[in-house]
CSV table of C-alpha atoms and ligand atoms in Angstrom, one decimal:
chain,number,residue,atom,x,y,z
J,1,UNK,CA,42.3,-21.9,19.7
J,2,UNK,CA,41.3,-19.2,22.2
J,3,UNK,CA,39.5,-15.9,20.7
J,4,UNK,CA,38.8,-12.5,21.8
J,5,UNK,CA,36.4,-10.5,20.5
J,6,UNK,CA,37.5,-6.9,19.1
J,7,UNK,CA,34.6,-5.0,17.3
J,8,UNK,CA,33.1,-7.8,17.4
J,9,UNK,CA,35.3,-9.9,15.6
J,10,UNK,CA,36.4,-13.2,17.2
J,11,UNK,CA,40.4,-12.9,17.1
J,12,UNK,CA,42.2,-16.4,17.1
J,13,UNK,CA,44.9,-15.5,19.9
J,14,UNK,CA,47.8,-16.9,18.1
J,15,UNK,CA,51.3,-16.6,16.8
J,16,UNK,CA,52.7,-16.6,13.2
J,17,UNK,CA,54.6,-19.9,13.9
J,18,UNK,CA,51.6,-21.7,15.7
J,19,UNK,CA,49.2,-20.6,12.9
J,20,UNK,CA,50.9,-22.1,10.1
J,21,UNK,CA,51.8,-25.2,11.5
J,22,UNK,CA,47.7,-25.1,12.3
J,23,UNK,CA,47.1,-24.5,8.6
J,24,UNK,CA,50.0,-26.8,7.6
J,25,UNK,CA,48.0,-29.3,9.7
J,26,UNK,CA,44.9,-28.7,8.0
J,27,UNK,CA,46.3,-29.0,4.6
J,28,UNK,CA,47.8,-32.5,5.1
J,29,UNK,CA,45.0,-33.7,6.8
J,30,UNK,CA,42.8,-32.9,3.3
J,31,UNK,CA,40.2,-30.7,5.6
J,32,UNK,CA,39.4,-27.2,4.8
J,33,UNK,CA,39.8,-23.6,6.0
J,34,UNK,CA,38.9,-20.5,5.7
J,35,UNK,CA,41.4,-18.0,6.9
J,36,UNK,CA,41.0,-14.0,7.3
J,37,UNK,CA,44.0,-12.2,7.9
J,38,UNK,CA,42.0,-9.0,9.0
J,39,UNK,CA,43.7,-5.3,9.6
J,40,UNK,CA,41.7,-2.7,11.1
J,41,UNK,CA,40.0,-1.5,7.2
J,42,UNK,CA,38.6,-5.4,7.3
J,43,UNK,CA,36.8,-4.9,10.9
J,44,UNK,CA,35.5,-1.6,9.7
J,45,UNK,CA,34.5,-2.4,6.9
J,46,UNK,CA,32.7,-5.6,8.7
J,47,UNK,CA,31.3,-3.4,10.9
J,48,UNK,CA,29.7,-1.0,8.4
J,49,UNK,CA,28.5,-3.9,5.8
J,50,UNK,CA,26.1,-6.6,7.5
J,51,UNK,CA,26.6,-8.8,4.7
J,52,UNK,CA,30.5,-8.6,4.4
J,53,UNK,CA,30.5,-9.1,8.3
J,54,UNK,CA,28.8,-12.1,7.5
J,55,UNK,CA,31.7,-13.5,4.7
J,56,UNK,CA,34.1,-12.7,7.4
J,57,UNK,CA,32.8,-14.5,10.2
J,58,UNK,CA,32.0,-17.7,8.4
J,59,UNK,CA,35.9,-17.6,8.5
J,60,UNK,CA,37.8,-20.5,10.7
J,61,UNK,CA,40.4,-18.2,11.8
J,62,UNK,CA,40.2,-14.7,11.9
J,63,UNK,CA,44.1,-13.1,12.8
J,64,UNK,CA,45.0,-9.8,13.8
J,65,UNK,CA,46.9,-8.2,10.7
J,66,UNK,CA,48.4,-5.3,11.6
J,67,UNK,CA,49.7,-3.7,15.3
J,68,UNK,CA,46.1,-1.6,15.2
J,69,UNK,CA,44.7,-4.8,16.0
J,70,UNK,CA,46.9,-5.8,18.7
J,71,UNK,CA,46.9,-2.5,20.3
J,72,UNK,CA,43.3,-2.3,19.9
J,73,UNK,CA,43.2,-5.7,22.0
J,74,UNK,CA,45.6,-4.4,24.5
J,75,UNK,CA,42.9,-1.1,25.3
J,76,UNK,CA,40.3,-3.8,25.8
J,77,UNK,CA,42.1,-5.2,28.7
J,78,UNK,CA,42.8,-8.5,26.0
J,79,UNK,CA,46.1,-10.1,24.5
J,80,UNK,CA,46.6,-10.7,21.2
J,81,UNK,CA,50.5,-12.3,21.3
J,82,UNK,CA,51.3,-10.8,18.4
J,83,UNK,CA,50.9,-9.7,14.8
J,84,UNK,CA,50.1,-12.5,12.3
J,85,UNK,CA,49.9,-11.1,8.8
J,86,UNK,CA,48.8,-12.0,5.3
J,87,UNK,CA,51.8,-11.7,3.6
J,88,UNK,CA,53.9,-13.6,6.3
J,89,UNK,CA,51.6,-16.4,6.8
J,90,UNK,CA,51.4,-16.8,3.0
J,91,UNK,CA,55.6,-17.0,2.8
J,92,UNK,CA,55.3,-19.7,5.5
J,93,UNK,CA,52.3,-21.6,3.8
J,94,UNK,CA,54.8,-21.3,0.4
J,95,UNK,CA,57.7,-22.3,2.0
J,96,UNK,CA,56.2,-25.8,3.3
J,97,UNK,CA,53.8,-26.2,0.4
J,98,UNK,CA,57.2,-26.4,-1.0
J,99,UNK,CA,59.2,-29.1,1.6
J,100,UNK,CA,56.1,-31.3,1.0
J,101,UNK,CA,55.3,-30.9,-2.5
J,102,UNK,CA,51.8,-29.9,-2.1
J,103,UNK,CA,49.9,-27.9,-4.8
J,104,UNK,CA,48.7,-24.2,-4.6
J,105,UNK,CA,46.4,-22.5,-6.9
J,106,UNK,CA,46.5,-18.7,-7.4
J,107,UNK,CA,44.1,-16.5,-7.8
J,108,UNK,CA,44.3,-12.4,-8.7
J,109,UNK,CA,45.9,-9.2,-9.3
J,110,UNK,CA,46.5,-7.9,-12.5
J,111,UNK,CA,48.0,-10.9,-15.6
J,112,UNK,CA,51.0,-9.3,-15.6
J,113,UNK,CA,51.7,-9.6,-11.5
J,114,UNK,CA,50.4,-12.5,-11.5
J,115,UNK,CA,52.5,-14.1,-14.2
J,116,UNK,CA,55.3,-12.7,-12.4
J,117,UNK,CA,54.3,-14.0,-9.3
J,118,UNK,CA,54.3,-17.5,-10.6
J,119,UNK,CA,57.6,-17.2,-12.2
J,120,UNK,CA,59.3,-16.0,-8.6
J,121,UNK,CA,57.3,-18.8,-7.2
J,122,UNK,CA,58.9,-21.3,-9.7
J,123,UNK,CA,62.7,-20.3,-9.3
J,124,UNK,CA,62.0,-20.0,-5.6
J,125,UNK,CA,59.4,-22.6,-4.3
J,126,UNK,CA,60.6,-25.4,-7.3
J,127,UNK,CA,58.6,-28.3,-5.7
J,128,UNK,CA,55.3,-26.9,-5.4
J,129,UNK,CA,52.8,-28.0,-7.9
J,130,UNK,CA,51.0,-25.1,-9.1
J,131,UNK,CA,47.3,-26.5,-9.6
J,132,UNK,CA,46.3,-23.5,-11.6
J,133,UNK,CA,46.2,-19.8,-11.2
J,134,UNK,CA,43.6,-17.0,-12.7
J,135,UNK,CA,44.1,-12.9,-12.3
J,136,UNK,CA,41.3,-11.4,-10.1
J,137,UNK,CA,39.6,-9.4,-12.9
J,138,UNK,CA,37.1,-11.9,-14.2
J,139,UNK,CA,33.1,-12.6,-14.4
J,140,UNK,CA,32.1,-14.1,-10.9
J,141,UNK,CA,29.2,-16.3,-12.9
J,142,UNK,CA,31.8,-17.7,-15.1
J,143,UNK,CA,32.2,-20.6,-13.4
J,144,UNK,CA,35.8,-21.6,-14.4
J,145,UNK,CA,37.9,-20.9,-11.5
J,146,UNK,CA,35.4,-23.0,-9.1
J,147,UNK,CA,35.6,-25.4,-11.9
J,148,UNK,CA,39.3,-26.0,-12.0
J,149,UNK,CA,40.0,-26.1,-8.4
J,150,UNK,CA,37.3,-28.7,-8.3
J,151,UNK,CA,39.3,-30.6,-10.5
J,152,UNK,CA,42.5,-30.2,-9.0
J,153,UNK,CA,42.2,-30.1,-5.0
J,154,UNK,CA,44.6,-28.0,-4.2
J,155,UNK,CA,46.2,-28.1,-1.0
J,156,UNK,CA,46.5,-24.0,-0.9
J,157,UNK,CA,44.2,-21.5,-2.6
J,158,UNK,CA,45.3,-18.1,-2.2
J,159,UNK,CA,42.7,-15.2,-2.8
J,160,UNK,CA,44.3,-11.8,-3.9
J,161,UNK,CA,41.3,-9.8,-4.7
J,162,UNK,CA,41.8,-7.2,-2.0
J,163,UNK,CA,39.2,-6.9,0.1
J,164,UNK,CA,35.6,-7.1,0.0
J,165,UNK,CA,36.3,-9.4,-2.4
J,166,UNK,CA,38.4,-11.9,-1.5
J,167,UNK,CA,36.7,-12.8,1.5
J,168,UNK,CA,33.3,-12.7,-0.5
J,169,UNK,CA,34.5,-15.3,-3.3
J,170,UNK,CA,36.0,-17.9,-0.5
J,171,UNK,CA,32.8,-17.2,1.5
J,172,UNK,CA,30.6,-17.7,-1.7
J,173,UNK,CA,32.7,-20.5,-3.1
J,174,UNK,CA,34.0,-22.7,-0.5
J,175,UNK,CA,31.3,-25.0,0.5
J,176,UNK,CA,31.8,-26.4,-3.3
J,177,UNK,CA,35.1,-27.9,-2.5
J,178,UNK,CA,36.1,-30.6,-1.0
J,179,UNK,CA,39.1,-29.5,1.2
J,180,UNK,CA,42.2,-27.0,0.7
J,181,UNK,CA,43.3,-24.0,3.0
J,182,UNK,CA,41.8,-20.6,1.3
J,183,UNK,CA,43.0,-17.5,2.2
J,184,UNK,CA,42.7,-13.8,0.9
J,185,UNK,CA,46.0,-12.4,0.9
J,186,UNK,CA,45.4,-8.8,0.0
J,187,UNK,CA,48.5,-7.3,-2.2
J,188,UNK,CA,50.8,-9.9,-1.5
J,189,UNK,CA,50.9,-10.9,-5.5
J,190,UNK,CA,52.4,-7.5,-6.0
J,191,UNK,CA,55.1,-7.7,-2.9
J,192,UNK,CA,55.9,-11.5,-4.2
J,193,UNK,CA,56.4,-10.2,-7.8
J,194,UNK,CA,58.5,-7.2,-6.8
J,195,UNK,CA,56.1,-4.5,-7.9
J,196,UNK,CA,55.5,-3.1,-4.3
J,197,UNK,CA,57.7,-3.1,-1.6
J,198,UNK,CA,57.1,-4.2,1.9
J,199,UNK,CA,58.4,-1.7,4.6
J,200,UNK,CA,62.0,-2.7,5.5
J,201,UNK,CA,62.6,-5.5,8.9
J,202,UNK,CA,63.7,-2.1,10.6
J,203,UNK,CA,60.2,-0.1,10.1
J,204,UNK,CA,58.2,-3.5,10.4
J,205,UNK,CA,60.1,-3.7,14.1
J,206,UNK,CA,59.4,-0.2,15.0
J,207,UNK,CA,55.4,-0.8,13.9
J,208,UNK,CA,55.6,1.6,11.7
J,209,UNK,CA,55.1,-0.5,8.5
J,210,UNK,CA,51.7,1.4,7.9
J,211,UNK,CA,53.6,4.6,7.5
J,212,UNK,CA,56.0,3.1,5.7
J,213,UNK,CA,53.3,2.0,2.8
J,214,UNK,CA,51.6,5.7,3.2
J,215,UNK,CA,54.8,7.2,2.2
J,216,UNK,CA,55.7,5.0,-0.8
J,217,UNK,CA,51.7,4.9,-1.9
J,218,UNK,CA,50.4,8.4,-0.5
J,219,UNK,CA,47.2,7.6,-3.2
J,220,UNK,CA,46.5,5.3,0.3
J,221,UNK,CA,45.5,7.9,2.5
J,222,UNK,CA,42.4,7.6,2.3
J,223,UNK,CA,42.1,3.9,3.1
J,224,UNK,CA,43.9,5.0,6.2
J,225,UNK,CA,40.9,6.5,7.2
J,226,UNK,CA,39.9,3.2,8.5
J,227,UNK,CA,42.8,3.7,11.2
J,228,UNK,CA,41.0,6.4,13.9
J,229,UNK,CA,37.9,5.0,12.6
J,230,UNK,CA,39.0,1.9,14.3
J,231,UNK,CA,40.4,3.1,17.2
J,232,UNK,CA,37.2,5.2,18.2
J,233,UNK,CA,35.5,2.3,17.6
J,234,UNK,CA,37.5,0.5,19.9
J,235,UNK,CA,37.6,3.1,22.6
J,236,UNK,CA,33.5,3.0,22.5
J,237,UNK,CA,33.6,-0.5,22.7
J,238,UNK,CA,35.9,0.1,26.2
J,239,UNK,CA,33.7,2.1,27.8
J,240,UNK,CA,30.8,0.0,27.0
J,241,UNK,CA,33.0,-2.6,28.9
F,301,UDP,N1,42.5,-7.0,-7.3
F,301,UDP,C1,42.0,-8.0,-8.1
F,301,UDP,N2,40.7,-7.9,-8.6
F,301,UDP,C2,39.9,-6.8,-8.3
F,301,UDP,C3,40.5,-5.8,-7.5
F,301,UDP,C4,41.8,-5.9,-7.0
F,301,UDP,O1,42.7,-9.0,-8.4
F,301,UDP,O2,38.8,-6.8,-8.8
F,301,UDP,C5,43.9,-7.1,-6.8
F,301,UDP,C6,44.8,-6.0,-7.1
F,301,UDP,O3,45.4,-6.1,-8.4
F,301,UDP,C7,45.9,-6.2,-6.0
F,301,UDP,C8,45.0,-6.8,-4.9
F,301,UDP,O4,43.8,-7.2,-5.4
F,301,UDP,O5,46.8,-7.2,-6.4
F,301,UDP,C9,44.7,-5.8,-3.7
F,301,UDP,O6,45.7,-5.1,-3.3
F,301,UDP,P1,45.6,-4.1,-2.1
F,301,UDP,O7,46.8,-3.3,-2.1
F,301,UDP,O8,44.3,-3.3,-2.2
F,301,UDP,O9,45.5,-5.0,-0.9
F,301,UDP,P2,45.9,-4.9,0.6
F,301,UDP,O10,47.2,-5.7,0.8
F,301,UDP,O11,46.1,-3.4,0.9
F,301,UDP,O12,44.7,-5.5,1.3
C-alpha cells in the first residue's frame, strides 16, 4: 500500500472497503497486524512523546481517522481518498469475523460496557467465537490477558484503552503472539454498547461528526485542543515543503 507522510506519520492511502478486505486477508491467512486508526490527537500526541511515536509507528497500517487528517493531506499537496475510522473498520472486521466464524477477543472499557458490548455482539454477530474478553482497567504485569490470547489465537483482538494506551499494550505485547489482527479502537465499546452515540449519517456526511461529539460531550474540549494544534503543525510542515 502507498503512504504519505503527514507529521511525520506514514499514512496508508486507502479506503474503508480496501482496508478491511486487507485485514480480512491477513486474518485468514493466520499472519499478524498491527493497525492504528490515528485522528489528529494520535499524531500530536506522537509528535510530542518520542516514545509513544515509537508504539505508533511499529504499526503496519497507520489510517487517517478523522477528515483533519485528510484535510491535512490535502494542504500538503497529498491525497488521502478518504476517511477510514476506528469504529467503521471495527463494524466491518465484526461483520466478516461473523460470515466466517472466526474468533475475536475484547479487550477494555469499563465491566459494565464491556459486558454490554458482548451481549450486542452475541444477538448481533451470533457466529463469532468470542475467544475471551477483559475490561481495560487492569495491572499491565499481570500477565493474564497475554496469557489467554496466547492460548486462544484469536483471529481479531480489539484494544479499547483509548489512547496512549492502546497502542502501547499492542506495541508492548504483540511480538508474543503468534498471529491475529490487533487494533486499538478508541471508544468504540461504548458506541457498540449504546452508551455514546455516534454523530448521525447526516453530520458524519457534512464532516462535522467532531462537533457533533463536542456538543453531546462538551467535558471534550479540551482534547479538541489537539485540532489547531494539528493544523499549525501541518501548515509548518507546508512551508517547510
Ligand atoms: N479505557 C480503558 N482503560 C483505561 C482508560 C480508558 O479501558 O485505563 C477505556 C474507556 O473506558 C473508553 C475507552 O478506553 O471505553 C476510551 O474512550 P475515548 O472516548 O477516550 O476514546 P476515543 O474514541 O475518543 O479515542
Amino acid at each position: 500500500m502507498d503512504r504519505i507522510n503527514i507529521v511525520n506519520i506514514p499514512f496508508v492511502k486507502t479506503t474503508l472497503d480496501d482496508m478491511a478486505k486487507t485485514l480480512v486477508l491477513h486474518a485468514q491467512r493466520q499472519e499478524k497486524a498491527f493497525v492504528v486508526t490515528a485522528n489528529p490527537e494520535i499524531v500530536m500526541k506522537a509528535d510530542q512523546d518520542p516514545k509513544y511515536k515509537e508504539a505508533v509507528l511499529t504499526a503496519d497500517y497507520i489510517t487517517a481517522d478523522g477528515i483533519g487528517i485528510v484535510k491535512g493531506a490535502q494542504l500538503l499537496g497529498e491525497n488521502l481518498p478518504e476517511r477510514v475510522a476506528g469504529f467503521d473498520l471495527f463494524m466491518r472486521l465484526l461483520a466478516t469475523a461473523n460470515e466466517m466464524e472466526q474468533s475475536v477477543y475484547f479487550l477494555g472499557a469499563s465491566d459494565d460496557v464491556l459486558q454490554k458490548t458482548l451481549a450486542v455482539v452475541e444477538t448481533e454477530f451470533p457466529n463469532i467465537r468470542i475467544a475471551g474478553s477483559h475490561h481495560g482497567f487492569f495491572d499491565w504485569e499481570d500477565s493474564q490477558i497475554p496469557d489467554e490470547i496466547k492460548r486462544e489465537k484469536p483471529d481479531y483482538v480489539f484494544v479499547a484503552l483509548g489512547l496512549p494506551r492502546q497502542e502501547q499494550w499492542i506495541a508492548s505485547h504483540i511480538d508474543q503472539f503468534d498471529h491475529g489482527v490487533f487494533m486499538g479502537i478508541g471508544g468504540s465499546f461504548d458506541v457498540l454498547a449504546g452508551e455514546v452515540k455516534r454523530a448521525p449519517a447526516f453530520w458524519q456526511k457534512l464532516n462535522l461528526e467532531w462537533f457533533y461529539r463536542l456538543a453531546m460531550q462538551p467535558s471534550r474540549v479540551k482534547r479538541m485542543g489537539a485540532l489547531p494544534q494539528f493544523g499549525l503543525r501541518v501548515l509548518r510542515e507546508r512551508m517547510k515543503r
